[in-house]
mmCIF file with all atom_site columns, C-alpha atoms in Angstrom:
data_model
loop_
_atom_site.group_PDB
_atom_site.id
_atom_site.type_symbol
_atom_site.label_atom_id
_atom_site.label_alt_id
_atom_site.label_comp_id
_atom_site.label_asym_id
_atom_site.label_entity_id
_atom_site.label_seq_id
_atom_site.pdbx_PDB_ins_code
_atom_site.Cartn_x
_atom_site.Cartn_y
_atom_site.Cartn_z
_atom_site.occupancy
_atom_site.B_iso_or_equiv
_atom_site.pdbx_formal_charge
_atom_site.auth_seq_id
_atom_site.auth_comp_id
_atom_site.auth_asym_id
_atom_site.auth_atom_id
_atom_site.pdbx_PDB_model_num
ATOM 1   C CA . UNK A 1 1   ? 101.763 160.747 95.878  1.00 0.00 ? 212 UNK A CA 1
ATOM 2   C CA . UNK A 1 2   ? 105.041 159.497 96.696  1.00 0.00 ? 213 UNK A CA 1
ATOM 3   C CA . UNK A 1 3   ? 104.917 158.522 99.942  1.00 0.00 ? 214 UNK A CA 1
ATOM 4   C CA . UNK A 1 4   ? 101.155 156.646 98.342  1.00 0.00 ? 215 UNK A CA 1
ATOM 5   C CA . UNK A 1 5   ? 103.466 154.955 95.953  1.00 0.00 ? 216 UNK A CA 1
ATOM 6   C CA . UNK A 1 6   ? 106.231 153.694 98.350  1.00 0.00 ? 217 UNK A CA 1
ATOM 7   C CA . UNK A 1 7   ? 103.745 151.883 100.781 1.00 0.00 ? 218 UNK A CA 1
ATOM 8   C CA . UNK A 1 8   ? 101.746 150.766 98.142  1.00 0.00 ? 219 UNK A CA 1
ATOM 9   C CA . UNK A 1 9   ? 104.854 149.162 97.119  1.00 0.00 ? 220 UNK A CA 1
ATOM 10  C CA . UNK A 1 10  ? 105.705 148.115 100.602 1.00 0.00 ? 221 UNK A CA 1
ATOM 11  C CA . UNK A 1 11  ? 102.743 146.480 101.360 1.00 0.00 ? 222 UNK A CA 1
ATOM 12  C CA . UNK A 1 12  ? 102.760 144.926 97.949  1.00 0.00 ? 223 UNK A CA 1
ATOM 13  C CA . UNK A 1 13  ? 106.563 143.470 99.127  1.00 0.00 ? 224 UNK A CA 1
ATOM 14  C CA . UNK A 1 14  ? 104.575 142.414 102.095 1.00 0.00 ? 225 UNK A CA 1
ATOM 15  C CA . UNK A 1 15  ? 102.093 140.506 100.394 1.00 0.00 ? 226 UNK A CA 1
ATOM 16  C CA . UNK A 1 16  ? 104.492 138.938 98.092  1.00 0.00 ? 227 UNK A CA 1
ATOM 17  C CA . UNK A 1 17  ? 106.666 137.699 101.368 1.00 0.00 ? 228 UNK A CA 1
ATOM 18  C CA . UNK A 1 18  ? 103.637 136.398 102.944 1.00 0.00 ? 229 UNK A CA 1
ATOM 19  C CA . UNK A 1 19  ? 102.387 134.762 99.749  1.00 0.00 ? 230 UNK A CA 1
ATOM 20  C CA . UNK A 1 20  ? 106.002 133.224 99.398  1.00 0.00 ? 231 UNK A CA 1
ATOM 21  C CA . UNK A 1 21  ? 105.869 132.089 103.135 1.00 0.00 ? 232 UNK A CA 1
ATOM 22  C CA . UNK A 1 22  ? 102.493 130.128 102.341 1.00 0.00 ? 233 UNK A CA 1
ATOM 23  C CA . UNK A 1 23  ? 103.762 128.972 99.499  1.00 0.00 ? 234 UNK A CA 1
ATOM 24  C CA . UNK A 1 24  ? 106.723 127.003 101.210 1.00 0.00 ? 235 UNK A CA 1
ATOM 25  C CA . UNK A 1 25  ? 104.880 126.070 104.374 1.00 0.00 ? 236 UNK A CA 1
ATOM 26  C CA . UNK A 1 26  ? 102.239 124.196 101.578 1.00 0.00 ? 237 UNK A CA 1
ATOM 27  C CA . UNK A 1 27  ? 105.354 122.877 100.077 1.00 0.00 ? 238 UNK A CA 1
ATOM 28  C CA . UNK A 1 28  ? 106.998 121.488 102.924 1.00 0.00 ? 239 UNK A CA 1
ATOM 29  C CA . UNK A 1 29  ? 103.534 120.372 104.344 1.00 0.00 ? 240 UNK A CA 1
ATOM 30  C CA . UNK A 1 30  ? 103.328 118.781 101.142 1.00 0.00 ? 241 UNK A CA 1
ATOM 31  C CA . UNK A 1 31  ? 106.433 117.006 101.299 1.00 0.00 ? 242 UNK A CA 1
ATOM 32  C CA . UNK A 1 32  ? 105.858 116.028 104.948 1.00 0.00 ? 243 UNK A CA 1
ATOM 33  C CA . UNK A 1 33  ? 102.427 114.228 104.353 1.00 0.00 ? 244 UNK A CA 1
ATOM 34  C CA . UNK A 1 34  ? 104.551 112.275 101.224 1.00 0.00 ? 245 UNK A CA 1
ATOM 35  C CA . UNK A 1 35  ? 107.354 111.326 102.867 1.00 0.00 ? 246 UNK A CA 1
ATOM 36  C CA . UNK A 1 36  ? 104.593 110.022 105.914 1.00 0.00 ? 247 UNK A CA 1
ATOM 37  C CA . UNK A 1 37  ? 102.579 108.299 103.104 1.00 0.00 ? 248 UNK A CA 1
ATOM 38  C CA . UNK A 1 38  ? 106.292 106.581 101.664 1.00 0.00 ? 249 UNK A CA 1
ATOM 39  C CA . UNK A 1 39  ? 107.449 105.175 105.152 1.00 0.00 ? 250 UNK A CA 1
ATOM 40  C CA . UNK A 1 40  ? 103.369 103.557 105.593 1.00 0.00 ? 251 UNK A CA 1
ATOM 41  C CA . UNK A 1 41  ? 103.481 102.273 102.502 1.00 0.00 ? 252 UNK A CA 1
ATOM 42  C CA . UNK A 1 42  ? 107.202 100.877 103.113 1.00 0.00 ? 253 UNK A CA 1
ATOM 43  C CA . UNK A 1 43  ? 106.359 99.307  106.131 1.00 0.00 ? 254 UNK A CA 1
ATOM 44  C CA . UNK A 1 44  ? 103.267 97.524  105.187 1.00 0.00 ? 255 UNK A CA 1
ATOM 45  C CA . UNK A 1 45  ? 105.247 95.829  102.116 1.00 0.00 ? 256 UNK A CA 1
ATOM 46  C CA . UNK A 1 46  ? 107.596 95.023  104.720 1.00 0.00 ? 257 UNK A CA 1
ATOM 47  C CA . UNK A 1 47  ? 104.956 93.472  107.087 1.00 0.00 ? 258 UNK A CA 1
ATOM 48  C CA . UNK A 1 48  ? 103.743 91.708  104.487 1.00 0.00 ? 259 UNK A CA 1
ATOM 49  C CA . UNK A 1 49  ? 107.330 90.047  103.572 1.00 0.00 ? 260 UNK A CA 1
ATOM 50  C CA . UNK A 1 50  ? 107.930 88.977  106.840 1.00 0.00 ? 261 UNK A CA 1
ATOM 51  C CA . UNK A 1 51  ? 104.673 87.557  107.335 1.00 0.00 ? 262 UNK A CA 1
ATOM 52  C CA . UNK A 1 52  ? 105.239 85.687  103.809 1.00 0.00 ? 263 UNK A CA 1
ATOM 53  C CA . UNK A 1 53  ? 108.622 84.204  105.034 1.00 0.00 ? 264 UNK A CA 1
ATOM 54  C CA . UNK A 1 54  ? 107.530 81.039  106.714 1.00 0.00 ? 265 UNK A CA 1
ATOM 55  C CA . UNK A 1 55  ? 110.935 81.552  108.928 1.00 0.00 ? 266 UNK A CA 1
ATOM 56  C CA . UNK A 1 56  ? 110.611 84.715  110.087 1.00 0.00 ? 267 UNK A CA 1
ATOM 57  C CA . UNK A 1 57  ? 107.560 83.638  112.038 1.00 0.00 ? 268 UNK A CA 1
ATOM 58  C CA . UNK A 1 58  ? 108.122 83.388  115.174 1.00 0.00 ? 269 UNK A CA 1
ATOM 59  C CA . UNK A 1 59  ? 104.969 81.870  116.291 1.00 0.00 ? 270 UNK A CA 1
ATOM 60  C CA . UNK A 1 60  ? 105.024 79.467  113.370 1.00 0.00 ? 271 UNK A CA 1
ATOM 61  C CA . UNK A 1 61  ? 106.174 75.960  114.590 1.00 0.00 ? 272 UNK A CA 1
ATOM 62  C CA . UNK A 1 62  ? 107.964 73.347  111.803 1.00 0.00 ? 273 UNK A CA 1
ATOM 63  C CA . UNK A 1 63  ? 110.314 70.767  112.577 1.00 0.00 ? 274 UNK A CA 1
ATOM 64  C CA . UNK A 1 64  ? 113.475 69.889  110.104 1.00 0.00 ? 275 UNK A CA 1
ATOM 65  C CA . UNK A 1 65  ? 113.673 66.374  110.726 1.00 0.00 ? 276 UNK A CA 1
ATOM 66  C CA . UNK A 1 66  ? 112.101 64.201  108.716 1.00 0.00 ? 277 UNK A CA 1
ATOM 67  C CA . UNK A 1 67  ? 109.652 61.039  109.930 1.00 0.00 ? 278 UNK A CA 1
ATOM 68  C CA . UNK A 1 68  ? 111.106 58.096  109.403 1.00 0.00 ? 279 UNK A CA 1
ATOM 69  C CA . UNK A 1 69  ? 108.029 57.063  106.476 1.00 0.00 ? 280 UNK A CA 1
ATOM 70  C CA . UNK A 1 70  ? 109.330 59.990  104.384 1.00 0.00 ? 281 UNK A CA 1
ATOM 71  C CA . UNK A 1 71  ? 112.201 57.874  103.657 1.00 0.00 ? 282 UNK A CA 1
ATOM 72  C CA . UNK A 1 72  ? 112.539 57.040  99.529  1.00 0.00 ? 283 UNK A CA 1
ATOM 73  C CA . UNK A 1 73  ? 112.689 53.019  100.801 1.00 0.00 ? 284 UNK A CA 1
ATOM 74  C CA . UNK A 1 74  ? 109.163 53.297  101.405 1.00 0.00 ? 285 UNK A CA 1
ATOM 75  C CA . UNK A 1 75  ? 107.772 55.379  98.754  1.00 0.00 ? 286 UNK A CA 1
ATOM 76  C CA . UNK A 1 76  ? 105.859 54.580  95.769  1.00 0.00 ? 287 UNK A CA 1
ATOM 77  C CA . UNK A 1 77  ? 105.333 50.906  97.163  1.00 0.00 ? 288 UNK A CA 1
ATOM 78  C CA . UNK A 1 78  ? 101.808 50.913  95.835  1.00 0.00 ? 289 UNK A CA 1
ATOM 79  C CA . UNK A 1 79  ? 103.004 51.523  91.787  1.00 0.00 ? 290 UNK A CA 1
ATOM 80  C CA . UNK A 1 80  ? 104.641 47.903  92.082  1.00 0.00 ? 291 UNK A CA 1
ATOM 81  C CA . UNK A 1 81  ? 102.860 46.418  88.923  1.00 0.00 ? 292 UNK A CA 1
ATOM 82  C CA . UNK A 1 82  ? 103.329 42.940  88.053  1.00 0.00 ? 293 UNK A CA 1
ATOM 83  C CA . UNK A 1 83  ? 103.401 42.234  84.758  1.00 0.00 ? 294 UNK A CA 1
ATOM 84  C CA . UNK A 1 84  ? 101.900 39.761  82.859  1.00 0.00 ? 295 UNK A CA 1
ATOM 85  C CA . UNK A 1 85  ? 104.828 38.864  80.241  1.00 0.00 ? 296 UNK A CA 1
ATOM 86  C CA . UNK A 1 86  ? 104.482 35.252  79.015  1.00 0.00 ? 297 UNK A CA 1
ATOM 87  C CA . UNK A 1 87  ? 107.010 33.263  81.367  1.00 0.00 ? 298 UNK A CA 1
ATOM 88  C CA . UNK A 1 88  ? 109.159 30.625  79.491  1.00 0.00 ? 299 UNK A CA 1
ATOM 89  C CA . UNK A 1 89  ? 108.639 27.128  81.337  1.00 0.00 ? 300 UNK A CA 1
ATOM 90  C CA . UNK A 1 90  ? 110.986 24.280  80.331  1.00 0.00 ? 301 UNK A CA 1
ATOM 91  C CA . UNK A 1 91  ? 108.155 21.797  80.682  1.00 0.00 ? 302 UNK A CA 1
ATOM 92  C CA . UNK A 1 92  ? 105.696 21.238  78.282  1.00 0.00 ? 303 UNK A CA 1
ATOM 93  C CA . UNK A 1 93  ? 102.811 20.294  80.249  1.00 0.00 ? 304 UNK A CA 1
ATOM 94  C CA . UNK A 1 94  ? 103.542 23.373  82.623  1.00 0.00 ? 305 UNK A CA 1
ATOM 95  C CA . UNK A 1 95  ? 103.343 25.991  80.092  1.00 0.00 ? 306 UNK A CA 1
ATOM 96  C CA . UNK A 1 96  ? 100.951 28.412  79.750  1.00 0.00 ? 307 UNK A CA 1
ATOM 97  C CA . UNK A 1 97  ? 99.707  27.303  76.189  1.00 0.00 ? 308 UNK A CA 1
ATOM 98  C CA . UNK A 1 98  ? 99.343  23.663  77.176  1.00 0.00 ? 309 UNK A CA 1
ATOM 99  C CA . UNK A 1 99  ? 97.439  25.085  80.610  1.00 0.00 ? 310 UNK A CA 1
ATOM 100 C CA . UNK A 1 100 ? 95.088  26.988  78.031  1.00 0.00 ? 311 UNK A CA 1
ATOM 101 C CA . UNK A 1 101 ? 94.371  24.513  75.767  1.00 0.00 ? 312 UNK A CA 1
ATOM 102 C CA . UNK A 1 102 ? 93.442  21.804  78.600  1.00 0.00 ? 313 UNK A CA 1
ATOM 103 C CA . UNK A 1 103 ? 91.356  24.404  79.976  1.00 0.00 ? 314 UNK A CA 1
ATOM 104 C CA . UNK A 1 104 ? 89.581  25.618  77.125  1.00 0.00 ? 315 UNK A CA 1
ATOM 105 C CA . UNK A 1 105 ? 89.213  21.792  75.436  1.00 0.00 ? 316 UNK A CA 1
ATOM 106 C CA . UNK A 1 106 ? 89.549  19.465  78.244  1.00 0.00 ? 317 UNK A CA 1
ATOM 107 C CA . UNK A 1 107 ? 87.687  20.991  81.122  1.00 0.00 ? 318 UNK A CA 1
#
């Protein structure tokens, strides 16, 4: 009954080794797919910051210098409003009031 006893325990020792040797290769099986799964993930979001960097393109063409119509002299030429301010003439037969009333009575 002893000697039933002792390899009983033996084999349960044996059992417990190999259950503890599965148990680690899961782990570091585990830990292998994760840190494979960390580096993908790292260098897509690294892919996709290079790709988002307009300079880091190297196919991407883009010139620094600046056409000559992008100069501020010849911007916003089209907003020139006149305005219509009554103009002070020094002659009374020039000015706009007598021009209206010949126009509106005379004419």
């Amino acid at each position: 009954s002893d000697s039933d006893s002792d390899s009983d325990d033996d084999d349960e020792e044996e059992i417990m080794r190999e259950l503890a040797k599965i148990k680690q290769e899961r782990a570091a099986s585990q830990l292998k797919k994760q840190k494979e799964e960390e580096e993908k993930i790292r260098k897509e979001r690294e892919k996709q910051l290079m790709e988002g960097n307009p300079l880091m393109d190297e196919n991407r063409e883009f010139s620094l210098t600046k056409s000559w119509m992008d100069e501020p002299v010849f911007k916003n030429q089209a907003n020139h409003v006149v305005d219509n301010k009554p103009r002070f003439v020094n002659d009374t037969i020039r000015n706009p009031f007598h021009q209206k009333f010949i126009n509106k009575f005379i004419k």
